[in-house]
JSON list of C-alpha atoms in Angstrom, two decimals:
[
{"chain": "A", "resi": 20, "resn": "UNK", "atom": "CA", "xyz": [104.25, 99.33, 121.66]},
{"chain": "A", "resi": 21, "resn": "UNK", "atom": "CA", "xyz": [104.90, 99.92, 117.98]},
{"chain": "A", "resi": 22, "resn": "UNK", "atom": "CA", "xyz": [108.66, 100.43, 118.14]},
{"chain": "A", "resi": 23, "resn": "UNK", "atom": "CA", "xyz": [109.27, 98.43, 114.94]},
{"chain": "A", "resi": 24, "resn": "UNK", "atom": "CA", "xyz": [111.17, 101.00, 112.89]},
{"chain": "A", "resi": 25, "resn": "UNK", "atom": "CA", "xyz": [113.22, 102.20, 115.85]},
{"chain": "A", "resi": 26, "resn": "UNK", "atom": "CA", "xyz": [114.32, 98.66, 116.64]},
{"chain": "A", "resi": 27, "resn": "UNK", "atom": "CA", "xyz": [115.09, 97.80, 113.03]},
{"chain": "A", "resi": 28, "resn": "UNK", "atom": "CA", "xyz": [117.17, 100.90, 112.39]},
{"chain": "A", "resi": 29, "resn": "UNK", "atom": "CA", "xyz": [118.74, 100.63, 115.84]},
{"chain": "A", "resi": 30, "resn": "UNK", "atom": "CA", "xyz": [119.94, 97.12, 114.98]},
{"chain": "A", "resi": 31, "resn": "UNK", "atom": "CA", "xyz": [121.26, 98.45, 111.67]},
{"chain": "A", "resi": 32, "resn": "UNK", "atom": "CA", "xyz": [123.13, 101.18, 113.55]},
{"chain": "A", "resi": 33, "resn": "UNK", "atom": "CA", "xyz": [124.68, 98.69, 115.96]},
{"chain": "A", "resi": 34, "resn": "UNK", "atom": "CA", "xyz": [125.66, 96.36, 113.12]},
{"chain": "A", "resi": 35, "resn": "UNK", "atom": "CA", "xyz": [127.34, 99.17, 111.22]},
{"chain": "A", "resi": 36, "resn": "UNK", "atom": "CA", "xyz": [129.21, 100.24, 114.34]},
{"chain": "A", "resi": 37, "resn": "UNK", "atom": "CA", "xyz": [130.52, 96.71, 114.83]},
{"chain": "A", "resi": 38, "resn": "UNK", "atom": "CA", "xyz": [131.72, 96.70, 111.21]},
{"chain": "A", "resi": 39, "resn": "UNK", "atom": "CA", "xyz": [133.35, 100.09, 111.80]},
{"chain": "A", "resi": 40, "resn": "UNK", "atom": "CA", "xyz": [135.16, 98.84, 114.90]},
{"chain": "A", "resi": 41, "resn": "UNK", "atom": "CA", "xyz": [136.31, 95.69, 113.11]},
{"chain": "A", "resi": 42, "resn": "UNK", "atom": "CA", "xyz": [137.69, 97.65, 110.15]},
{"chain": "A", "resi": 43, "resn": "UNK", "atom": "CA", "xyz": [139.54, 99.94, 112.56]},
{"chain": "A", "resi": 44, "resn": "UNK", "atom": "CA", "xyz": [141.22, 96.96, 114.20]},
{"chain": "A", "resi": 45, "resn": "UNK", "atom": "CA", "xyz": [142.36, 95.82, 110.76]},
{"chain": "A", "resi": 46, "resn": "UNK", "atom": "CA", "xyz": [143.87, 99.23, 110.09]},
{"chain": "A", "resi": 47, "resn": "UNK", "atom": "CA", "xyz": [141.33, 100.37, 107.45]},
{"chain": "A", "resi": 48, "resn": "UNK", "atom": "CA", "xyz": [140.79, 103.77, 109.08]},
{"chain": "A", "resi": 49, "resn": "UNK", "atom": "CA", "xyz": [139.67, 105.71, 106.00]},
{"chain": "A", "resi": 50, "resn": "UNK", "atom": "CA", "xyz": [137.36, 102.92, 104.86]},
{"chain": "A", "resi": 51, "resn": "UNK", "atom": "CA", "xyz": [135.77, 102.76, 108.30]},
{"chain": "A", "resi": 52, "resn": "UNK", "atom": "CA", "xyz": [134.78, 106.45, 108.49]},
{"chain": "A", "resi": 53, "resn": "UNK", "atom": "CA", "xyz": [131.77, 106.24, 106.10]},
{"chain": "A", "resi": 54, "resn": "UNK", "atom": "CA", "xyz": [130.60, 103.18, 108.03]},
{"chain": "A", "resi": 55, "resn": "UNK", "atom": "CA", "xyz": [130.75, 105.14, 111.27]},
{"chain": "A", "resi": 56, "resn": "UNK", "atom": "CA", "xyz": [128.80, 108.01, 109.69]},
{"chain": "A", "resi": 57, "resn": "UNK", "atom": "CA", "xyz": [126.10, 105.64, 108.44]},
{"chain": "A", "resi": 58, "resn": "UNK", "atom": "CA", "xyz": [125.90, 104.13, 111.92]},
{"chain": "A", "resi": 59, "resn": "UNK", "atom": "CA", "xyz": [125.42, 107.53, 113.55]},
{"chain": "A", "resi": 60, "resn": "UNK", "atom": "CA", "xyz": [122.74, 108.56, 111.04]},
{"chain": "A", "resi": 61, "resn": "UNK", "atom": "CA", "xyz": [120.91, 105.29, 111.64]},
{"chain": "A", "resi": 62, "resn": "UNK", "atom": "CA", "xyz": [121.06, 105.93, 115.38]},
{"chain": "A", "resi": 63, "resn": "UNK", "atom": "CA", "xyz": [119.61, 109.42, 114.89]},
{"chain": "A", "resi": 64, "resn": "UNK", "atom": "CA", "xyz": [116.77, 108.06, 112.75]},
{"chain": "A", "resi": 65, "resn": "UNK", "atom": "CA", "xyz": [116.13, 105.30, 115.28]},
{"chain": "A", "resi": 66, "resn": "UNK", "atom": "CA", "xyz": [115.71, 107.86, 118.05]},
{"chain": "A", "resi": 67, "resn": "UNK", "atom": "CA", "xyz": [113.65, 110.32, 115.99]},
{"chain": "A", "resi": 68, "resn": "UNK", "atom": "CA", "xyz": [111.25, 107.60, 114.83]},
{"chain": "A", "resi": 69, "resn": "UNK", "atom": "CA", "xyz": [110.55, 106.28, 118.33]},
{"chain": "A", "resi": 70, "resn": "UNK", "atom": "CA", "xyz": [106.89, 106.84, 119.29]},
{"chain": "A", "resi": 71, "resn": "UNK", "atom": "CA", "xyz": [107.88, 108.94, 122.29]},
{"chain": "A", "resi": 72, "resn": "UNK", "atom": "CA", "xyz": [109.71, 111.39, 120.00]},
{"chain": "A", "resi": 73, "resn": "UNK", "atom": "CA", "xyz": [108.13, 110.87, 116.56]},
{"chain": "A", "resi": 74, "resn": "UNK", "atom": "CA", "xyz": [109.85, 113.61, 114.56]},
{"chain": "A", "resi": 75, "resn": "UNK", "atom": "CA", "xyz": [109.33, 112.87, 110.84]},
{"chain": "A", "resi": 76, "resn": "UNK", "atom": "CA", "xyz": [110.28, 116.44, 109.92]},
{"chain": "A", "resi": 77, "resn": "UNK", "atom": "CA", "xyz": [113.87, 115.52, 110.82]},
{"chain": "A", "resi": 78, "resn": "UNK", "atom": "CA", "xyz": [114.40, 114.36, 107.24]},
{"chain": "A", "resi": 79, "resn": "UNK", "atom": "CA", "xyz": [113.31, 117.73, 105.87]},
{"chain": "A", "resi": 80, "resn": "UNK", "atom": "CA", "xyz": [110.84, 116.54, 103.24]},
{"chain": "A", "resi": 81, "resn": "UNK", "atom": "CA", "xyz": [109.20, 119.55, 101.59]},
{"chain": "A", "resi": 82, "resn": "UNK", "atom": "CA", "xyz": [105.46, 120.00, 101.12]},
{"chain": "A", "resi": 83, "resn": "UNK", "atom": "CA", "xyz": [105.91, 119.35, 97.39]},
{"chain": "A", "resi": 84, "resn": "UNK", "atom": "CA", "xyz": [107.46, 115.94, 98.11]},
{"chain": "A", "resi": 85, "resn": "UNK", "atom": "CA", "xyz": [111.05, 116.89, 97.35]},
{"chain": "A", "resi": 86, "resn": "UNK", "atom": "CA", "xyz": [114.07, 116.78, 99.64]},
{"chain": "A", "resi": 87, "resn": "UNK", "atom": "CA", "xyz": [116.48, 119.70, 100.07]},
{"chain": "A", "resi": 88, "resn": "UNK", "atom": "CA", "xyz": [120.10, 119.16, 99.10]},
{"chain": "A", "resi": 89, "resn": "UNK", "atom": "CA", "xyz": [121.27, 119.28, 102.72]},
{"chain": "A", "resi": 90, "resn": "UNK", "atom": "CA", "xyz": [118.93, 116.42, 103.62]},
{"chain": "A", "resi": 91, "resn": "UNK", "atom": "CA", "xyz": [119.96, 114.29, 100.64]},
{"chain": "A", "resi": 92, "resn": "UNK", "atom": "CA", "xyz": [123.58, 114.69, 101.70]},
{"chain": "A", "resi": 93, "resn": "UNK", "atom": "CA", "xyz": [123.21, 114.45, 105.46]},
{"chain": "A", "resi": 94, "resn": "UNK", "atom": "CA", "xyz": [120.72, 111.58, 105.51]},
{"chain": "A", "resi": 95, "resn": "UNK", "atom": "CA", "xyz": [121.93, 109.81, 102.37]},
{"chain": "A", "resi": 96, "resn": "UNK", "atom": "CA", "xyz": [122.80, 106.56, 104.23]},
{"chain": "A", "resi": 97, "resn": "UNK", "atom": "CA", "xyz": [119.17, 106.26, 105.32]},
{"chain": "A", "resi": 98, "resn": "UNK", "atom": "CA", "xyz": [117.29, 107.81, 102.39]},
{"chain": "A", "resi": 99, "resn": "UNK", "atom": "CA", "xyz": [119.02, 105.78, 99.71]},
{"chain": "A", "resi": 100, "resn": "UNK", "atom": "CA", "xyz": [118.88, 102.64, 101.83]},
{"chain": "A", "resi": 101, "resn": "UNK", "atom": "CA", "xyz": [115.08, 102.81, 102.13]},
{"chain": "A", "resi": 102, "resn": "UNK", "atom": "CA", "xyz": [114.69, 103.52, 98.41]},
{"chain": "A", "resi": 103, "resn": "UNK", "atom": "CA", "xyz": [116.82, 100.52, 97.49]},
{"chain": "A", "resi": 104, "resn": "UNK", "atom": "CA", "xyz": [115.07, 98.33, 100.06]},
{"chain": "A", "resi": 105, "resn": "UNK", "atom": "CA", "xyz": [111.64, 99.41, 98.80]},
{"chain": "A", "resi": 106, "resn": "UNK", "atom": "CA", "xyz": [112.59, 98.71, 95.19]},
{"chain": "A", "resi": 107, "resn": "UNK", "atom": "CA", "xyz": [113.92, 95.24, 96.03]},
{"chain": "A", "resi": 108, "resn": "UNK", "atom": "CA", "xyz": [110.90, 94.38, 98.13]},
{"chain": "A", "resi": 109, "resn": "UNK", "atom": "CA", "xyz": [108.54, 95.48, 95.39]},
{"chain": "A", "resi": 110, "resn": "UNK", "atom": "CA", "xyz": [110.41, 93.34, 92.87]},
{"chain": "A", "resi": 111, "resn": "UNK", "atom": "CA", "xyz": [109.95, 90.26, 95.03]},
{"chain": "A", "resi": 112, "resn": "UNK", "atom": "CA", "xyz": [106.34, 91.00, 95.92]},
{"chain": "A", "resi": 113, "resn": "UNK", "atom": "CA", "xyz": [103.41, 89.72, 93.89]},
{"chain": "A", "resi": 114, "resn": "UNK", "atom": "CA", "xyz": [101.17, 92.45, 95.24]},
{"chain": "A", "resi": 115, "resn": "UNK", "atom": "CA", "xyz": [99.76, 95.07, 92.90]},
{"chain": "A", "resi": 116, "resn": "UNK", "atom": "CA", "xyz": [101.25, 98.57, 93.34]},
{"chain": "A", "resi": 117, "resn": "UNK", "atom": "CA", "xyz": [97.79, 99.97, 94.07]},
{"chain": "A", "resi": 118, "resn": "UNK", "atom": "CA", "xyz": [94.24, 98.75, 94.72]},
{"chain": "A", "resi": 119, "resn": "UNK", "atom": "CA", "xyz": [90.92, 100.42, 93.97]},
{"chain": "A", "resi": 120, "resn": "UNK", "atom": "CA", "xyz": [88.83, 100.23, 97.15]},
{"chain": "A", "resi": 121, "resn": "UNK", "atom": "CA", "xyz": [85.74, 101.96, 95.78]},
{"chain": "A", "resi": 122, "resn": "UNK", "atom": "CA", "xyz": [85.30, 103.69, 92.45]},
{"chain": "A", "resi": 123, "resn": "UNK", "atom": "CA", "xyz": [87.96, 106.34, 92.01]},
{"chain": "A", "resi": 124, "resn": "UNK", "atom": "CA", "xyz": [89.59, 105.78, 95.42]},
{"chain": "A", "resi": 125, "resn": "UNK", "atom": "CA", "xyz": [92.91, 103.93, 95.50]},
{"chain": "A", "resi": 126, "resn": "UNK", "atom": "CA", "xyz": [95.42, 102.87, 98.14]},
{"chain": "A", "resi": 127, "resn": "UNK", "atom": "CA", "xyz": [98.88, 101.51, 97.46]},
{"chain": "A", "resi": 128, "resn": "UNK", "atom": "CA", "xyz": [102.63, 101.75, 97.67]},
{"chain": "A", "resi": 129, "resn": "UNK", "atom": "CA", "xyz": [105.15, 104.39, 96.66]},
{"chain": "A", "resi": 130, "resn": "UNK", "atom": "CA", "xyz": [104.77, 105.19, 92.94]},
{"chain": "A", "resi": 131, "resn": "UNK", "atom": "CA", "xyz": [108.44, 105.00, 91.97]},
{"chain": "A", "resi": 132, "resn": "UNK", "atom": "CA", "xyz": [107.52, 105.40, 88.29]},
{"chain": "A", "resi": 133, "resn": "UNK", "atom": "CA", "xyz": [104.49, 106.60, 86.28]},
{"chain": "A", "resi": 134, "resn": "UNK", "atom": "CA", "xyz": [103.48, 102.97, 85.67]},
{"chain": "A", "resi": 135, "resn": "UNK", "atom": "CA", "xyz": [102.88, 102.59, 89.41]},
{"chain": "A", "resi": 136, "resn": "UNK", "atom": "CA", "xyz": [100.23, 105.34, 89.40]},
{"chain": "A", "resi": 137, "resn": "UNK", "atom": "CA", "xyz": [96.48, 104.62, 89.17]},
{"chain": "A", "resi": 138, "resn": "UNK", "atom": "CA", "xyz": [94.68, 105.82, 86.05]},
{"chain": "A", "resi": 139, "resn": "UNK", "atom": "CA", "xyz": [92.93, 109.14, 85.69]},
{"chain": "A", "resi": 140, "resn": "UNK", "atom": "CA", "xyz": [95.62, 111.49, 87.04]},
{"chain": "A", "resi": 141, "resn": "UNK", "atom": "CA", "xyz": [94.56, 111.11, 90.67]},
{"chain": "A", "resi": 142, "resn": "UNK", "atom": "CA", "xyz": [95.09, 113.59, 93.46]},
{"chain": "A", "resi": 143, "resn": "UNK", "atom": "CA", "xyz": [97.75, 112.07, 95.70]},
{"chain": "A", "resi": 144, "resn": "UNK", "atom": "CA", "xyz": [98.01, 111.84, 99.48]},
{"chain": "A", "resi": 145, "resn": "UNK", "atom": "CA", "xyz": [101.60, 110.87, 100.28]},
{"chain": "A", "resi": 146, "resn": "UNK", "atom": "CA", "xyz": [102.01, 109.45, 103.81]},
{"chain": "A", "resi": 147, "resn": "UNK", "atom": "CA", "xyz": [105.79, 108.96, 103.68]},
{"chain": "A", "resi": 148, "resn": "UNK", "atom": "CA", "xyz": [108.54, 111.10, 105.16]},
{"chain": "A", "resi": 149, "resn": "UNK", "atom": "CA", "xyz": [111.39, 109.08, 103.67]},
{"chain": "A", "resi": 150, "resn": "UNK", "atom": "CA", "xyz": [110.48, 108.66, 100.00]},
{"chain": "A", "resi": 151, "resn": "UNK", "atom": "CA", "xyz": [110.46, 111.41, 97.36]},
{"chain": "A", "resi": 152, "resn": "UNK", "atom": "CA", "xyz": [107.77, 112.50, 94.97]},
{"chain": "A", "resi": 153, "resn": "UNK", "atom": "CA", "xyz": [109.26, 111.12, 91.77]},
{"chain": "A", "resi": 154, "resn": "UNK", "atom": "CA", "xyz": [106.34, 111.13, 89.34]},
{"chain": "A", "resi": 155, "resn": "UNK", "atom": "CA", "xyz": [105.22, 114.19, 87.45]},
{"chain": "A", "resi": 156, "resn": "UNK", "atom": "CA", "xyz": [101.70, 112.83, 87.03]},
{"chain": "A", "resi": 157, "resn": "UNK", "atom": "CA", "xyz": [100.10, 114.62, 89.97]},
{"chain": "A", "resi": 158, "resn": "UNK", "atom": "CA", "xyz": [97.96, 116.81, 87.73]},
{"chain": "A", "resi": 159, "resn": "UNK", "atom": "CA", "xyz": [95.08, 117.06, 90.20]},
{"chain": "A", "resi": 160, "resn": "UNK", "atom": "CA", "xyz": [97.00, 117.88, 93.35]},
{"chain": "A", "resi": 161, "resn": "UNK", "atom": "CA", "xyz": [99.45, 116.52, 95.88]},
{"chain": "A", "resi": 162, "resn": "UNK", "atom": "CA", "xyz": [99.35, 116.52, 99.68]},
{"chain": "A", "resi": 163, "resn": "UNK", "atom": "CA", "xyz": [102.18, 115.26, 101.88]},
{"chain": "A", "resi": 164, "resn": "UNK", "atom": "CA", "xyz": [101.41, 113.95, 105.37]},
{"chain": "A", "resi": 165, "resn": "UNK", "atom": "CA", "xyz": [104.96, 113.02, 106.46]},
{"chain": "A", "resi": 166, "resn": "UNK", "atom": "CA", "xyz": [104.95, 109.95, 108.69]},
{"chain": "A", "resi": 167, "resn": "UNK", "atom": "CA", "xyz": [107.60, 107.42, 109.72]},
{"chain": "A", "resi": 168, "resn": "UNK", "atom": "CA", "xyz": [107.23, 103.86, 108.52]},
{"chain": "A", "resi": 169, "resn": "UNK", "atom": "CA", "xyz": [105.28, 101.72, 111.06]},
{"chain": "A", "resi": 170, "resn": "UNK", "atom": "CA", "xyz": [103.95, 104.92, 112.66]},
{"chain": "A", "resi": 171, "resn": "UNK", "atom": "CA", "xyz": [100.63, 106.66, 112.07]},
{"chain": "A", "resi": 172, "resn": "UNK", "atom": "CA", "xyz": [99.70, 110.18, 111.05]},
{"chain": "A", "resi": 173, "resn": "UNK", "atom": "CA", "xyz": [98.32, 111.95, 114.10]},
{"chain": "A", "resi": 174, "resn": "UNK", "atom": "CA", "xyz": [94.55, 112.57, 114.23]},
{"chain": "A", "resi": 175, "resn": "UNK", "atom": "CA", "xyz": [95.06, 116.12, 112.99]},
{"chain": "A", "resi": 176, "resn": "UNK", "atom": "CA", "xyz": [97.07, 114.89, 110.02]},
{"chain": "A", "resi": 177, "resn": "UNK", "atom": "CA", "xyz": [94.42, 112.28, 109.24]},
{"chain": "A", "resi": 178, "resn": "UNK", "atom": "CA", "xyz": [91.70, 114.93, 109.39]},
{"chain": "A", "resi": 179, "resn": "UNK", "atom": "CA", "xyz": [93.63, 117.29, 107.11]},
{"chain": "A", "resi": 180, "resn": "UNK", "atom": "CA", "xyz": [94.18, 114.52, 104.56]},
{"chain": "A", "resi": 181, "resn": "UNK", "atom": "CA", "xyz": [90.54, 113.44, 104.70]},
{"chain": "A", "resi": 182, "resn": "UNK", "atom": "CA", "xyz": [89.16, 116.94, 104.22]},
{"chain": "A", "resi": 183, "resn": "UNK", "atom": "CA", "xyz": [91.54, 117.58, 101.32]},
{"chain": "A", "resi": 184, "resn": "UNK", "atom": "CA", "xyz": [90.63, 114.29, 99.65]},
{"chain": "A", "resi": 185, "resn": "UNK", "atom": "CA", "xyz": [86.91, 114.87, 100.17]},
{"chain": "A", "resi": 186, "resn": "UNK", "atom": "CA", "xyz": [87.16, 118.22, 98.41]},
{"chain": "A", "resi": 187, "resn": "UNK", "atom": "CA", "xyz": [88.85, 116.50, 95.49]},
{"chain": "A", "resi": 188, "resn": "UNK", "atom": "CA", "xyz": [86.14, 113.84, 95.35]},
{"chain": "A", "resi": 189, "resn": "UNK", "atom": "CA", "xyz": [83.44, 116.51, 95.14]},
{"chain": "A", "resi": 190, "resn": "UNK", "atom": "CA", "xyz": [85.23, 117.57, 91.93]},
{"chain": "A", "resi": 191, "resn": "UNK", "atom": "CA", "xyz": [85.08, 113.95, 90.72]},
{"chain": "A", "resi": 192, "resn": "UNK", "atom": "CA", "xyz": [88.87, 113.64, 90.94]},
{"chain": "A", "resi": 193, "resn": "UNK", "atom": "CA", "xyz": [90.31, 110.17, 91.68]},
{"chain": "A", "resi": 194, "resn": "UNK", "atom": "CA", "xyz": [92.24, 109.83, 94.95]},
{"chain": "A", "resi": 195, "resn": "UNK", "atom": "CA", "xyz": [95.41, 107.82, 95.52]},
{"chain": "A", "resi": 196, "resn": "UNK", "atom": "CA", "xyz": [96.62, 107.43, 99.12]},
{"chain": "A", "resi": 197, "resn": "UNK", "atom": "CA", "xyz": [100.04, 105.84, 99.38]},
{"chain": "A", "resi": 198, "resn": "UNK", "atom": "CA", "xyz": [102.85, 105.05, 101.78]},
{"chain": "A", "resi": 199, "resn": "UNK", "atom": "CA", "xyz": [105.84, 102.81, 101.07]},
{"chain": "A", "resi": 200, "resn": "UNK", "atom": "CA", "xyz": [103.91, 99.58, 100.47]},
{"chain": "A", "resi": 201, "resn": "UNK", "atom": "CA", "xyz": [100.24, 100.41, 100.96]},
{"chain": "A", "resi": 202, "resn": "UNK", "atom": "CA", "xyz": [99.96, 98.38, 104.16]},
{"chain": "A", "resi": 203, "resn": "UNK", "atom": "CA", "xyz": [99.92, 100.71, 107.17]},
{"chain": "A", "resi": 204, "resn": "UNK", "atom": "CA", "xyz": [100.15, 104.50, 107.07]},
{"chain": "A", "resi": 205, "resn": "UNK", "atom": "CA", "xyz": [98.12, 104.89, 103.90]},
{"chain": "A", "resi": 206, "resn": "UNK", "atom": "CA", "xyz": [95.56, 102.35, 105.08]},
{"chain": "A", "resi": 207, "resn": "UNK", "atom": "CA", "xyz": [94.96, 104.36, 108.26]},
{"chain": "A", "resi": 208, "resn": "UNK", "atom": "CA", "xyz": [94.21, 107.47, 106.19]},
{"chain": "A", "resi": 209, "resn": "UNK", "atom": "CA", "xyz": [92.11, 105.44, 103.76]},
{"chain": "A", "resi": 210, "resn": "UNK", "atom": "CA", "xyz": [90.01, 104.05, 106.63]},
{"chain": "A", "resi": 211, "resn": "UNK", "atom": "CA", "xyz": [89.18, 107.57, 107.73]},
{"chain": "A", "resi": 212, "resn": "UNK", "atom": "CA", "xyz": [88.50, 108.68, 104.17]},
{"chain": "A", "resi": 213, "resn": "UNK", "atom": "CA", "xyz": [86.03, 105.86, 103.57]},
{"chain": "A", "resi": 214, "resn": "UNK", "atom": "CA", "xyz": [84.15, 106.89, 106.70]},
{"chain": "A", "resi": 215, "resn": "UNK", "atom": "CA", "xyz": [84.11, 110.55, 105.67]},
{"chain": "A", "resi": 216, "resn": "UNK", "atom": "CA", "xyz": [82.88, 109.63, 102.19]},
{"chain": "A", "resi": 217, "resn": "UNK", "atom": "CA", "xyz": [80.02, 107.67, 103.71]},
{"chain": "A", "resi": 218, "resn": "UNK", "atom": "CA", "xyz": [81.17, 104.33, 102.31]},
{"chain": "A", "resi": 219, "resn": "UNK", "atom": "CA", "xyz": [81.24, 102.69, 105.76]},
{"chain": "A", "resi": 220, "resn": "UNK", "atom": "CA", "xyz": [80.02, 103.61, 109.23]},
{"chain": "A", "resi": 221, "resn": "UNK", "atom": "CA", "xyz": [83.33, 103.37, 111.10]},
{"chain": "A", "resi": 222, "resn": "UNK", "atom": "CA", "xyz": [87.03, 102.79, 110.55]},
{"chain": "A", "resi": 223, "resn": "UNK", "atom": "CA", "xyz": [86.86, 99.16, 111.68]},
{"chain": "A", "resi": 224, "resn": "UNK", "atom": "CA", "xyz": [84.47, 98.32, 108.87]},
{"chain": "A", "resi": 225, "resn": "UNK", "atom": "CA", "xyz": [86.68, 100.34, 106.55]},
{"chain": "A", "resi": 226, "resn": "UNK", "atom": "CA", "xyz": [89.67, 98.20, 107.53]},
{"chain": "A", "resi": 227, "resn": "UNK", "atom": "CA", "xyz": [87.68, 95.05, 106.76]},
{"chain": "A", "resi": 228, "resn": "UNK", "atom": "CA", "xyz": [86.67, 96.41, 103.38]},
{"chain": "A", "resi": 229, "resn": "UNK", "atom": "CA", "xyz": [90.23, 97.37, 102.49]},
{"chain": "A", "resi": 230, "resn": "UNK", "atom": "CA", "xyz": [91.54, 93.97, 103.60]},
{"chain": "A", "resi": 231, "resn": "UNK", "atom": "CA", "xyz": [89.06, 92.26, 101.30]},
{"chain": "A", "resi": 232, "resn": "UNK", "atom": "CA", "xyz": [90.52, 94.19, 98.38]},
{"chain": "A", "resi": 233, "resn": "UNK", "atom": "CA", "xyz": [94.17, 94.32, 99.54]},
{"chain": "A", "resi": 234, "resn": "UNK", "atom": "CA", "xyz": [94.80, 91.27, 101.77]},
{"chain": "A", "resi": 235, "resn": "UNK", "atom": "CA", "xyz": [98.35, 92.10, 102.89]},
{"chain": "A", "resi": 236, "resn": "UNK", "atom": "CA", "xyz": [97.52, 95.28, 104.80]},
{"chain": "A", "resi": 237, "resn": "UNK", "atom": "CA", "xyz": [98.56, 95.28, 108.45]},
{"chain": "A", "resi": 238, "resn": "UNK", "atom": "CA", "xyz": [97.72, 98.23, 110.63]},
{"chain": "A", "resi": 239, "resn": "UNK", "atom": "CA", "xyz": [99.29, 98.22, 114.07]},
{"chain": "A", "resi": 240, "resn": "UNK", "atom": "CA", "xyz": [98.23, 99.55, 117.47]},
{"chain": "A", "resi": 241, "resn": "UNK", "atom": "CA", "xyz": [99.47, 103.05, 116.67]},
{"chain": "A", "resi": 242, "resn": "UNK", "atom": "CA", "xyz": [97.33, 103.26, 113.53]},
{"chain": "A", "resi": 243, "resn": "UNK", "atom": "CA", "xyz": [94.26, 102.05, 115.38]},
{"chain": "A", "resi": 244, "resn": "UNK", "atom": "CA", "xyz": [94.82, 104.41, 118.29]},
{"chain": "A", "resi": 245, "resn": "UNK", "atom": "CA", "xyz": [95.09, 107.38, 115.93]},
{"chain": "A", "resi": 246, "resn": "UNK", "atom": "CA", "xyz": [91.90, 106.32, 114.14]},
{"chain": "A", "resi": 247, "resn": "UNK", "atom": "CA", "xyz": [90.05, 106.00, 117.44]},
{"chain": "A", "resi": 248, "resn": "UNK", "atom": "CA", "xyz": [91.10, 109.51, 118.43]},
{"chain": "A", "resi": 249, "resn": "UNK", "atom": "CA", "xyz": [90.21, 110.83, 114.99]},
{"chain": "A", "resi": 250, "resn": "UNK", "atom": "CA", "xyz": [86.78, 109.19, 115.19]},
{"chain": "A", "resi": 251, "resn": "UNK", "atom": "CA", "xyz": [86.04, 110.87, 118.52]},
{"chain": "A", "resi": 252, "resn": "UNK", "atom": "CA", "xyz": [87.14, 114.34, 117.47]},
{"chain": "A", "resi": 253, "resn": "UNK", "atom": "CA", "xyz": [86.73, 114.51, 113.70]},
{"chain": "A", "resi": 254, "resn": "UNK", "atom": "CA", "xyz": [85.34, 117.57, 112.00]},
{"chain": "A", "resi": 255, "resn": "UNK", "atom": "CA", "xyz": [84.70, 116.05, 108.58]},
{"chain": "A", "resi": 256, "resn": "UNK", "atom": "CA", "xyz": [81.18, 114.68, 108.30]},
{"chain": "A", "resi": 257, "resn": "UNK", "atom": "CA", "xyz": [80.08, 111.76, 106.11]},
{"chain": "A", "resi": 258, "resn": "UNK", "atom": "CA", "xyz": [79.07, 112.70, 102.59]},
{"chain": "A", "resi": 259, "resn": "UNK", "atom": "CA", "xyz": [75.47, 111.68, 102.16]},
{"chain": "A", "resi": 260, "resn": "UNK", "atom": "CA", "xyz": [74.83, 109.37, 99.26]},
{"chain": "A", "resi": 261, "resn": "UNK", "atom": "CA", "xyz": [78.40, 109.44, 98.01]},
{"chain": "A", "resi": 262, "resn": "UNK", "atom": "CA", "xyz": [78.78, 105.68, 97.74]},
{"chain": "A", "resi": 263, "resn": "UNK", "atom": "CA", "xyz": [77.05, 102.45, 98.60]},
{"chain": "A", "resi": 264, "resn": "UNK", "atom": "CA", "xyz": [77.59, 101.54, 102.23]},
{"chain": "A", "resi": 265, "resn": "UNK", "atom": "CA", "xyz": [79.32, 98.31, 103.15]}
]
């Protein structure tokens, strides 16, 4: 269940290893070494992102959204691959970089430039472990909930993000929850946030509301399982009268 990223990166690792072996047979030993390294890093990421292990801290992303030098060097084959892939996918996509779900509450993809940020200097909940904080426009706060692509923040991470965002909303600060594309990880957190803000009664109705506004979202079984567990054990209570219910 939900092994998408592990399989994808595992296939990438195997493909790179085949290229490495082929180059070795042709006598290109020096040229093949970086290919082997990229293959091994991909294998490590594939294992660490498997649901049974789920270790997003492997990449070393700091709480301020930056990556230490050792991580940028060690995991460069993966980190720069996902940045390039994200940029290319965004270029081909017709989807807006972010969507306003209710007034002042946005969900979307990685803001690779200031133009990709919602208006009003929002407080940002970053649900990625693989993409850096590149914009300086986080004037009202930044919270990182590091999560692998196709995985979900755990219920505790969802609760922490929701409580942080709710505090910001009481100060009338806009909220922007993002992952790589605004389809999975960020949507899971947004579902919980809409419940906590009193916009909807449960996360299933929240998902329907978000899908009406951002049709290409696609939560998987891991996202829904985490939301079910969060719903049963959550500490954050709905904010009375905060928004019109849907």
